[in-house]
Coordinates of C-alpha atoms and ligand atoms in Angstrom, one line a residue:
M1 CA 5.3 3.5 46.7
A2 CA 7.0 2.3 43.5
K3 CA 6.2 4.5 40.6
T4 CA 7.5 3.5 37.2
T5 CA 7.4 6.9 35.5
D6 CA 8.4 10.2 36.9
D7 CA 4.9 11.3 37.6
G8 CA 2.9 8.3 38.4
H9 CA 1.6 4.8 37.7
H10 CA 1.2 3.6 34.2
I11 CA -2.5 2.9 34.3
G12 CA -5.5 2.8 36.6
L13 CA -8.4 0.4 36.8
V14 CA -11.8 0.9 38.4
G15 CA -14.0 -2.1 39.1
L16 CA -12.5 -5.0 41.0
A17 CA -14.9 -7.8 40.1
V18 CA -13.1 -10.9 38.7
M19 CA -12.5 -9.5 35.2
G20 CA -11.1 -6.3 36.6
Q21 CA -8.8 -8.1 39.1
N22 CA -7.5 -10.4 36.4
L23 CA -6.8 -7.6 34.0
V24 CA -4.9 -5.8 36.8
L25 CA -2.7 -8.9 37.4
N26 CA -2.1 -9.4 33.7
M27 CA -0.9 -5.8 33.4
A28 CA 1.2 -6.1 36.6
D29 CA 2.8 -9.4 35.3
H30 CA 3.8 -7.4 32.2
G31 CA 5.7 -4.8 34.2
F32 CA 3.1 -2.1 34.5
N33 CA 2.4 -0.3 37.7
V34 CA -1.4 -0.3 38.2
A35 CA -3.4 1.8 40.5
V36 CA -6.7 0.3 41.5
Y37 CA -10.0 1.7 42.9
N38 CA -13.3 0.1 43.7
R39 CA -16.6 1.7 44.9
T40 CA -16.7 -0.7 47.8
T41 CA -13.3 -0.2 49.5
S42 CA -13.3 -3.5 51.4
K43 CA -13.2 -5.4 48.0
M44 CA -10.1 -3.4 47.0
D45 CA -8.5 -4.1 50.4
D46 CA -9.3 -7.8 50.0
F47 CA -7.8 -7.8 46.6
I48 CA -4.6 -6.1 47.7
A49 CA -4.3 -8.6 50.6
Y50 CA -4.8 -11.5 48.1
C51 CA -2.1 -10.1 45.8
K52 CA 0.4 -9.7 48.6
A53 CA -0.2 -13.3 49.7
N54 CA -0.3 -15.0 46.3
E55 CA 0.9 -12.9 43.3
P56 CA 4.5 -12.6 42.1
S57 CA 3.7 -9.1 40.8
A58 CA 1.9 -7.8 43.9
D59 CA 4.3 -4.9 44.3
R60 CA 3.0 -3.4 41.1
V61 CA -0.6 -3.2 42.3
H62 CA -1.4 -0.1 44.3
G63 CA -4.8 0.3 46.0
Y64 CA -6.5 3.7 46.6
A65 CA -9.5 4.2 48.8
D66 CA -10.0 7.8 47.7
V67 CA -11.0 8.4 44.0
K68 CA -9.1 11.7 43.9
D69 CA -5.8 10.1 45.2
F70 CA -6.4 7.3 42.7
V71 CA -6.6 9.7 39.7
K72 CA -3.8 11.9 40.9
S73 CA -1.5 8.8 41.3
L74 CA -1.4 8.3 37.5
A75 CA 1.1 9.3 34.9
R76 CA -0.2 11.8 32.3
P77 CA -2.0 11.4 30.0
R78 CA -3.8 9.4 32.6
K79 CA -5.3 6.1 31.4
I80 CA -8.1 4.6 33.4
I81 CA -9.8 1.4 32.5
F82 CA -13.3 0.7 33.7
L83 CA -14.6 -2.8 34.3
V84 CA -17.9 -2.0 35.9
K85 CA -21.4 -3.1 35.2
A86 CA -22.5 -1.9 31.8
G87 CA -25.1 0.9 31.6
A88 CA -25.7 3.3 34.5
G89 CA -22.9 1.8 36.5
T90 CA -20.4 2.7 33.9
D91 CA -21.6 6.3 33.7
A92 CA -21.6 6.6 37.5
A93 CA -18.1 5.2 37.8
M94 CA -16.7 7.4 35.0
N95 CA -18.4 10.5 36.3
S96 CA -16.7 9.9 39.7
V97 CA -13.2 10.4 38.2
V98 CA -14.0 13.2 35.8
P99 CA -13.6 16.1 38.3
Y100 CA -9.9 15.1 38.7
L101 CA -9.0 14.6 35.1
D102 CA -7.0 16.9 32.8
K103 CA -7.4 17.5 29.1
G104 CA -6.0 14.6 27.1
D105 CA -6.5 12.0 29.8
I106 CA -8.0 8.8 28.5
L107 CA -10.9 6.7 29.8
I108 CA -11.2 3.2 28.6
D109 CA -14.4 1.2 28.9
G110 CA -13.5 -2.5 29.0
G111 CA -17.1 -3.7 29.8
N112 CA -19.6 -5.1 27.4
A113 CA -21.1 -1.7 26.6
N114 CA -23.7 -1.2 23.9
W115 CA -21.9 0.5 21.0
N116 CA -24.5 3.3 21.0
D117 CA -23.5 4.1 24.6
T118 CA -19.9 4.2 23.5
I119 CA -20.6 6.5 20.6
R120 CA -22.5 8.8 23.0
R121 CA -19.8 8.7 25.7
E122 CA -17.0 9.4 23.2
K123 CA -18.8 12.5 22.0
E124 CA -19.6 13.7 25.6
F125 CA -16.0 13.2 26.7
K126 CA -14.5 14.7 23.6
A127 CA -16.5 17.9 24.4
K128 CA -14.7 18.0 27.7
G129 CA -11.3 17.4 26.2
I130 CA -11.1 13.8 27.4
E131 CA -10.3 10.9 25.2
F132 CA -12.5 7.8 25.3
I133 CA -11.8 4.3 24.2
G134 CA -14.5 1.6 24.1
S135 CA -12.6 -1.7 24.1
G136 CA -14.1 -5.1 23.7
V137 CA -12.4 -7.5 26.0
S138 CA -13.0 -11.2 25.2
G139 CA -11.8 -14.4 26.8
G140 CA -13.6 -14.5 30.1
E141 CA -11.7 -14.7 33.3
T142 CA -8.8 -16.7 32.1
G143 CA -8.4 -14.5 29.0
A144 CA -8.3 -11.4 31.2
R145 CA -5.7 -13.0 33.4
F146 CA -3.3 -14.5 30.8
G147 CA -4.2 -12.8 27.5
P148 CA -7.6 -11.6 26.1
S149 CA -8.5 -10.6 22.6
L150 CA -8.8 -6.8 22.8
M151 CA -10.9 -4.7 20.4
P152 CA -10.4 -1.0 21.1
G153 CA -12.3 1.7 19.4
G154 CA -11.5 5.4 19.7
S155 CA -9.3 8.1 18.3
K156 CA -5.9 7.1 16.8
E157 CA -4.2 9.5 19.3
A158 CA -5.7 7.7 22.3
W159 CA -4.9 4.3 20.8
K160 CA -1.2 5.4 20.5
S161 CA -1.1 5.9 24.3
L162 CA -2.9 2.7 25.1
R163 CA -1.2 0.5 22.5
P164 CA 2.0 -0.4 24.5
I165 CA -0.1 -1.8 27.3
W166 CA -2.8 -3.4 25.2
T167 CA -0.3 -5.2 22.9
K168 CA 1.6 -6.5 25.9
I169 CA -1.4 -7.9 27.8
A170 CA -3.3 -9.3 24.8
A171 CA -3.3 -13.0 23.9
K172 CA -0.5 -14.0 21.5
V173 CA -0.6 -16.3 18.5
D174 CA 2.2 -18.1 16.8
K175 CA 3.2 -16.2 13.6
K176 CA 3.6 -19.4 11.6
T177 CA 0.6 -21.5 12.7
G178 CA -1.8 -18.7 13.7
L179 CA -2.6 -20.7 16.8
E180 CA -2.6 -19.3 20.3
L181 CA 0.5 -19.5 22.5
T182 CA -0.5 -21.0 25.8
G183 CA 1.2 -21.9 29.1
A184 CA 1.3 -18.5 30.8
E185 CA 1.4 -18.6 34.6
P186 CA 1.2 -15.9 37.3
G187 CA 4.4 -13.8 37.0
K188 CA 5.3 -15.6 33.8
P189 CA 3.4 -14.2 30.8
I190 CA 3.8 -15.3 27.2
K191 CA 6.7 -13.7 25.4
G192 CA 6.7 -13.1 21.7
G193 CA 4.0 -13.9 19.2
E194 CA 1.5 -11.7 17.4
P195 CA -0.8 -9.8 19.9
C196 CA -4.5 -10.3 19.5
T197 CA -5.3 -6.6 19.5
A198 CA -5.6 -3.8 16.9
H199 CA -7.2 -0.5 16.6
I200 CA -10.7 -1.3 15.3
G201 CA -11.9 2.2 14.4
P202 CA -13.4 5.3 15.9
D203 CA -15.9 5.6 18.8
G204 CA -18.2 2.6 19.0
A205 CA -16.4 0.4 16.5
G206 CA -14.6 -1.7 19.1
H207 CA -17.7 -2.5 21.1
Y208 CA -19.7 -3.2 18.0
V209 CA -17.1 -5.7 16.8
K210 CA -17.0 -7.3 20.3
M211 CA -20.8 -7.5 20.1
V212 CA -20.6 -9.3 16.8
H213 CA -18.0 -11.6 18.3
N214 CA -20.5 -12.5 21.0
G215 CA -23.3 -13.0 18.4
I216 CA -21.0 -15.4 16.5
E217 CA -20.2 -17.1 19.9
Y218 CA -23.9 -17.7 20.3
I219 CA -24.3 -19.4 17.0
D220 CA -21.0 -21.3 17.3
M221 CA -22.3 -22.7 20.6
Q222 CA -25.8 -23.5 19.2
L223 CA -24.3 -25.4 16.3
I224 CA -22.3 -27.5 18.6
C225 CA -25.4 -28.2 20.7
E226 CA -27.3 -29.2 17.6
A227 CA -24.5 -31.6 16.6
Y228 CA -24.7 -33.0 20.2
S229 CA -28.5 -33.3 20.0
I230 CA -28.4 -35.2 16.7
M231 CA -25.8 -37.6 18.0
K232 CA -27.8 -38.1 21.1
N233 CA -31.3 -38.3 19.7
L234 CA -30.8 -39.8 16.3
L235 CA -27.8 -42.0 17.0
G236 CA -28.4 -42.8 20.6
M237 CA -24.9 -41.9 21.6
K238 CA -23.8 -41.4 25.2
P239 CA -21.8 -38.3 26.4
D240 CA -18.4 -40.1 26.6
A241 CA -18.8 -41.4 23.1
M242 CA -19.7 -38.0 21.9
S243 CA -16.7 -36.5 23.8
K244 CA -14.4 -38.7 21.6
V245 CA -16.1 -37.5 18.5
F246 CA -15.6 -33.8 19.4
A247 CA -12.0 -34.5 20.4
E248 CA -11.5 -36.1 17.0
W249 CA -13.1 -33.2 15.2
N250 CA -10.8 -30.9 17.1
K251 CA -7.8 -32.3 15.3
G252 CA -9.0 -30.9 12.0
E253 CA -10.5 -27.8 10.5
L254 CA -13.0 -27.5 13.3
F255 CA -10.2 -27.0 15.9
S256 CA -11.4 -24.4 18.3
F257 CA -11.7 -23.6 22.0
L258 CA -15.5 -24.3 22.0
I259 CA -15.1 -27.8 20.4
E260 CA -12.3 -28.5 22.8
I261 CA -14.3 -27.6 26.0
T262 CA -17.3 -29.5 24.6
A263 CA -15.1 -32.7 24.5
D264 CA -14.0 -32.0 28.1
I265 CA -17.5 -31.2 29.3
L266 CA -19.0 -34.4 27.8
Q267 CA -16.6 -36.7 29.6
Q268 CA -17.1 -34.9 32.9
K269 CA -18.9 -37.0 35.6
D270 CA -21.5 -35.4 37.8
P271 CA -19.8 -34.3 41.1
E272 CA -23.1 -35.2 42.9
N273 CA -23.4 -38.6 41.3
P274 CA -20.1 -39.8 39.9
R275 CA -21.7 -42.7 38.0
K276 CA -23.6 -40.3 35.8
F277 CA -22.5 -37.7 33.3
F278 CA -22.5 -34.1 34.4
V279 CA -24.1 -32.8 31.2
D280 CA -27.2 -34.9 31.9
A281 CA -27.6 -33.2 35.3
V282 CA -27.7 -29.7 33.8
L283 CA -31.1 -28.2 33.3
D284 CA -31.7 -27.4 29.6
T285 CA -32.6 -23.8 30.0
A286 CA -30.1 -21.3 28.6
G287 CA -29.4 -17.8 30.1
Q288 CA -28.2 -14.8 28.2
K289 CA -26.9 -11.4 28.9
G290 CA -27.9 -9.6 25.8
T291 CA -25.1 -9.3 23.3
G292 CA -26.5 -12.0 21.1
K293 CA -29.8 -10.1 21.2
W294 CA -28.1 -6.8 20.4
T295 CA -26.4 -8.4 17.4
S296 CA -29.7 -9.7 16.0
I297 CA -31.5 -6.4 16.7
S298 CA -28.7 -4.6 14.8
S299 CA -29.0 -7.0 11.9
L300 CA -32.7 -6.3 11.7
D301 CA -32.1 -2.6 11.9
L302 CA -29.5 -2.7 9.1
G303 CA -31.4 -5.2 7.0
I304 CA -28.8 -7.9 7.0
P305 CA -30.0 -11.5 6.8
A306 CA -28.2 -12.9 9.9
N307 CA -30.9 -15.5 10.4
A308 CA -28.7 -18.2 11.8
M309 CA -27.4 -15.8 14.4
A310 CA -30.9 -14.8 15.4
E311 CA -31.9 -18.5 15.6
A312 CA -29.2 -19.0 18.2
V313 CA -30.8 -16.3 20.3
F314 CA -34.3 -17.7 19.8
A315 CA -33.0 -21.2 20.6
R316 CA -32.0 -19.9 24.0
C317 CA -35.4 -18.3 24.4
L318 CA -37.2 -21.5 23.4
S319 CA -35.1 -23.5 25.9
A320 CA -36.1 -21.1 28.6
L321 CA -39.8 -22.1 28.2
K322 CA -39.1 -25.3 30.1
E323 CA -42.5 -25.8 31.8
E324 CA -44.3 -25.1 28.5
R325 CA -42.1 -27.6 26.6
V326 CA -42.5 -30.3 29.2
A327 CA -46.3 -29.9 29.0
A328 CA -46.3 -29.8 25.2
S329 CA -44.1 -32.9 25.0
T330 CA -47.0 -35.0 26.1
S331 CA -49.6 -33.4 23.8
L332 CA -48.0 -32.3 20.6
K333 CA -47.1 -35.3 18.5
G334 CA -43.9 -35.6 16.3
P335 CA -43.2 -37.9 13.3
K336 CA -43.2 -41.6 13.7
A337 CA -39.8 -42.0 12.1
K338 CA -38.1 -45.3 12.3
K339 CA -35.0 -45.7 14.3
Y340 CA -31.9 -44.6 12.3
A341 CA -30.7 -47.7 10.5
G342 CA -27.7 -46.3 8.6
S343 CA -24.0 -46.4 9.5
K344 CA -23.2 -44.4 12.7
K345 CA -19.8 -43.6 11.4
A346 CA -21.1 -42.1 8.2
A347 CA -23.8 -40.2 10.1
I348 CA -21.1 -38.7 12.4
E349 CA -19.2 -37.5 9.3
M350 CA -22.4 -36.1 7.9
I351 CA -23.0 -34.1 11.2
R352 CA -19.4 -32.8 11.1
D353 CA -20.0 -31.5 7.5
A354 CA -23.3 -30.0 8.6
L355 CA -21.6 -28.2 11.5
Y356 CA -18.7 -26.9 9.3
C357 CA -20.9 -25.7 6.5
S358 CA -23.3 -24.0 9.0
K359 CA -20.4 -22.4 10.7
I360 CA -19.2 -20.9 7.5
C361 CA -22.6 -19.4 6.8
A362 CA -22.9 -18.0 10.4
Y363 CA -19.5 -16.3 10.1
A364 CA -20.5 -15.0 6.7
Q365 CA -23.5 -13.4 8.3
G366 CA -21.4 -11.9 11.1
F367 CA -19.0 -10.3 8.7
Q368 CA -21.7 -9.1 6.4
L369 CA -23.3 -7.4 9.4
M370 CA -20.0 -5.6 10.2
A371 CA -19.6 -4.7 6.6
E372 CA -23.0 -2.9 6.7
A373 CA -22.4 -1.4 10.1
Q374 CA -19.3 0.4 8.9
H375 CA -21.3 2.3 6.3
E376 CA -24.0 3.1 8.8
Y377 CA -21.5 4.4 11.4
N378 CA -18.8 5.7 9.2
W379 CA -16.1 3.3 10.2
K380 CA -13.5 1.6 8.0
L381 CA -13.2 -1.9 9.4
D382 CA -10.4 -4.2 8.4
F383 CA -12.0 -7.7 8.4
G384 CA -8.7 -9.6 7.9
T385 CA -7.4 -7.9 11.0
I386 CA -10.6 -8.5 13.0
A387 CA -10.4 -12.3 12.2
K388 CA -6.7 -12.1 13.1
I389 CA -7.2 -10.7 16.5
W390 CA -9.9 -13.3 17.2
R391 CA -7.4 -16.2 16.6
G392 CA -6.4 -16.2 20.3
G393 CA -7.7 -15.1 23.6
C394 CA -11.4 -15.0 22.8
I395 CA -14.1 -17.6 23.2
I396 CA -14.5 -18.2 19.4
R397 CA -10.7 -18.7 18.9
A398 CA -10.2 -21.3 16.2
R399 CA -8.0 -22.5 13.3
F400 CA -10.9 -21.4 11.0
L401 CA -10.1 -17.7 11.8
Q402 CA -6.8 -17.8 10.0
K403 CA -8.7 -18.9 6.9
I404 CA -11.0 -15.9 7.2
T405 CA -7.9 -13.6 7.6
D406 CA -6.5 -15.2 4.4
A407 CA -9.8 -14.8 2.6
Y408 CA -9.9 -11.0 3.3
N409 CA -6.2 -10.6 2.6
N410 CA -6.7 -12.2 -0.8
D411 CA -9.7 -10.1 -1.6
K412 CA -10.2 -6.9 0.5
K413 CA -13.5 -6.3 -1.2
L414 CA -14.8 -9.9 -0.6
Q415 CA -18.6 -9.5 -0.6
N416 CA -19.4 -12.6 1.3
L417 CA -17.2 -15.1 3.0
M418 CA -19.0 -18.0 1.2
L419 CA -17.6 -16.6 -2.1
D420 CA -14.0 -17.0 -1.0
P421 CA -12.5 -20.0 -2.9
Y422 CA -11.5 -21.9 0.2
F423 CA -14.9 -21.6 1.9
K424 CA -16.8 -22.1 -1.4
K425 CA -14.9 -25.4 -1.9
A426 CA -15.7 -26.4 1.7
I427 CA -19.4 -25.9 1.3
H428 CA -19.5 -27.6 -2.1
K429 CA -17.7 -30.6 -0.5
G430 CA -19.9 -30.7 2.6
Q431 CA -23.3 -29.6 1.4
A432 CA -24.7 -33.1 0.4
N433 CA -24.1 -34.3 3.9
W434 CA -25.4 -31.0 5.4
R435 CA -28.7 -31.4 3.5
K436 CA -29.0 -35.0 4.6
V437 CA -28.6 -34.0 8.2
V438 CA -31.2 -31.3 8.0
A439 CA -33.6 -33.7 6.2
L440 CA -33.0 -36.3 8.9
T441 CA -33.7 -33.9 11.7
A442 CA -37.0 -32.9 10.0
E443 CA -37.9 -36.6 9.4
H444 CA -37.1 -37.5 13.0
G445 CA -38.5 -34.4 14.7
I446 CA -35.3 -33.2 16.1
S447 CA -35.1 -29.4 16.5
A448 CA -32.0 -28.1 14.7
P449 CA -32.8 -24.5 14.0
A450 CA -29.3 -23.3 13.3
F451 CA -28.3 -26.1 10.9
S452 CA -31.5 -25.6 8.9
S453 CA -31.6 -21.8 9.0
A454 CA -28.0 -21.6 7.9
L455 CA -28.9 -23.9 5.0
A456 CA -31.9 -21.7 4.1
Y457 CA -29.5 -18.8 4.1
Y458 CA -27.1 -20.6 1.8
D459 CA -29.8 -21.6 -0.6
G460 CA -31.4 -18.2 -0.5
Y461 CA -28.1 -16.4 -1.1
R462 CA -27.3 -18.5 -4.1
S463 CA -30.8 -18.1 -5.6
A464 CA -30.9 -15.7 -8.6
V465 CA -34.7 -15.7 -8.2
L466 CA -36.6 -15.8 -5.0
P467 CA -40.4 -15.8 -4.5
Q468 CA -40.5 -12.2 -3.4
N469 CA -41.9 -11.3 -6.8
L470 CA -45.2 -12.7 -5.5
L471 CA -44.6 -10.9 -2.2
Q472 CA -44.2 -7.5 -3.9
A473 CA -47.3 -8.2 -5.9
Q474 CA -49.2 -8.9 -2.7
R475 CA -47.9 -5.6 -1.2
D476 CA -48.9 -3.7 -4.3
F477 CA -52.4 -5.3 -4.1
F478 CA -53.3 -4.5 -0.5
G479 CA -51.2 -1.4 0.1
A480 CA -50.3 0.1 -3.3
H481 CA -46.6 -0.3 -2.3
T482 CA -45.6 -0.5 -5.9
Y483 CA -43.2 -3.0 -7.6
E484 CA -40.2 -3.1 -9.9
R485 CA -40.3 -5.1 -13.2
V486 CA -37.9 -7.7 -14.4
D487 CA -38.0 -6.1 -17.9
K488 CA -37.4 -2.5 -16.8
K489 CA -34.4 -0.7 -15.3
R490 CA -34.1 -0.9 -11.5
G491 CA -35.5 2.1 -9.7
Q492 CA -38.7 2.4 -11.8
F493 CA -41.8 1.7 -9.7
F494 CA -45.1 0.5 -11.0
H495 CA -48.6 0.0 -9.6
I496 CA -51.6 -1.8 -10.8
D497 CA -55.1 -0.6 -9.9
W498 CA -56.1 -3.8 -8.2
P499 CA -59.8 -4.8 -7.9
E500 CA -61.3 -5.5 -4.5
P501 CA -60.8 -9.2 -3.4
G502 CA -63.5 -11.3 -4.8
R503 CA -64.2 -8.9 -7.7
P504 CA -63.3 -9.9 -11.3
Q505 CA -59.6 -9.7 -12.4
L506 CA -58.3 -6.6 -14.1
K507 CA -58.6 -6.7 -17.9
V508 CA -55.2 -5.8 -19.4
Ligands
2AM601 P1 -18.8 -2.6 43.9 O1 -17.8 -3.7 44.2 O2 -18.7 -1.4 44.7 O3 -20.2 -3.2 43.8 C1 -18.8 -5.2 38.9 O4 -20.1 -5.1 39.3 C2 -18.0 -4.0 39.3 O5 -18.8 -2.8 39.0 C3 -17.8 -3.9 40.8 O6 -16.5 -3.5 41.0 C4 -18.8 -2.8 41.3 O7 -18.4 -2.1 42.4 C5 -18.7 -1.9 40.1 N1 -19.9 -1.0 40.0 C6 -21.2 -1.3 39.8 N2 -22.0 -0.3 39.8 C7 -21.2 0.8 40.0 C8 -21.4 2.2 40.2 N3 -22.6 2.7 40.1 N4 -20.3 3.0 40.5 C9 -19.1 2.4 40.6 N5 -18.8 1.1 40.5 C10 -19.8 0.3 40.2

């Protein structure tokens, strides 16, 4: 069996579902010898047989039916990647290799683990002398095969060992344009370019940042869906016409993977009825696996107003109430708004502006959340680098991310993305249209929670005075929760001895 180093294969991988298989092939294509192991041996055998029949780099993939043989086949310090079901599956798979490890070996969790689990595992393995890296892997199956965005968290030492492999297999972006280099094929990976990976920070930092990536992905998708819904319900546009609009938008500042696939999806005909559009055949109930929910829970825990991101999760929840909605549609009345009489072209431009402004707010929320999390968990996150490694490989890849990198490079202490001159200007330019779109959706009874909550965030964030003076007074009234005064230094708390409701007001 070919071994590339004196004492064993470069790396091992446990968990041969599609993501695992594709990551193995990506590593093999880059010249690494990879040992593979799967709990169900027949799946491993099938994979090896598939590689032999189809893959140019098959001779670099080595299957092991026995977990001890698998571990012992690896060069030291051993590096083992796990792509198994998050939660108990990950613990079980990791525990199965532990008896055969030596001090300094490195376990890498490439699944969508909750960052709290990653923090716990890192601590537990450290106590055993084993290094642990929790690495976000984004880009779906194609990303794993030809270049994902990789977000590793763990010790710097462990990262040093993993870095040569991670930088080779990650997606690459063009140094000048900041856009992803595409065109990789089996056996012919991309050469050159900047790799979409960097050390994110210790313990759970990588998985946290991957989670926020997914939270942003939720809102990015929801915003696109709202743009689609407004074109459909307000302007009466058909999918092929909307496809052209998205394709056009994709030529400008909205250029992104998600806009691109939306244009493709909207022109797709239904395989079961080729005279109709596919999108109209898909049931309007969204699934979710939990990373969007985790992002929102974390924002609530940390007190960060990531309302648009939460709206994206709730929008999926609302969509899942299909039967209830169908029933309510015949009993709950909406407005009797007249048909939209304005220019369709102008309306499309308005929707584009609403989408772009909302997107800026949503990303601002995601980055604010990470900024707070780093204090909570003692990380030092580099936001310019995070945006940089999201430019290629991952689902939210977009031209926009280069602008975020630029914003943080220009001002490392940038408090909120909306305050960066480029983004500020973009919002100032688009806000009139954004407001019109939100008003039109309200007037016509079209649900657009992400557009409107992003606008509420923008208006709230730029308000020197909010109505929470009244709220604090209410809290002081019923619960003696105290209040601060506008005319006193912060940190001094006051209380009024309120009368019972219905009794005369206090005399002061
Ligand atoms: P399997 O093929 O034996 O089911 C995705 O589900 C991957 O995670 C699969 O490779 C699966 O192995 C693996 N997996 C799930 N639970 C596991 C466990 N408890 N121990 C080891 N591997 C597990």
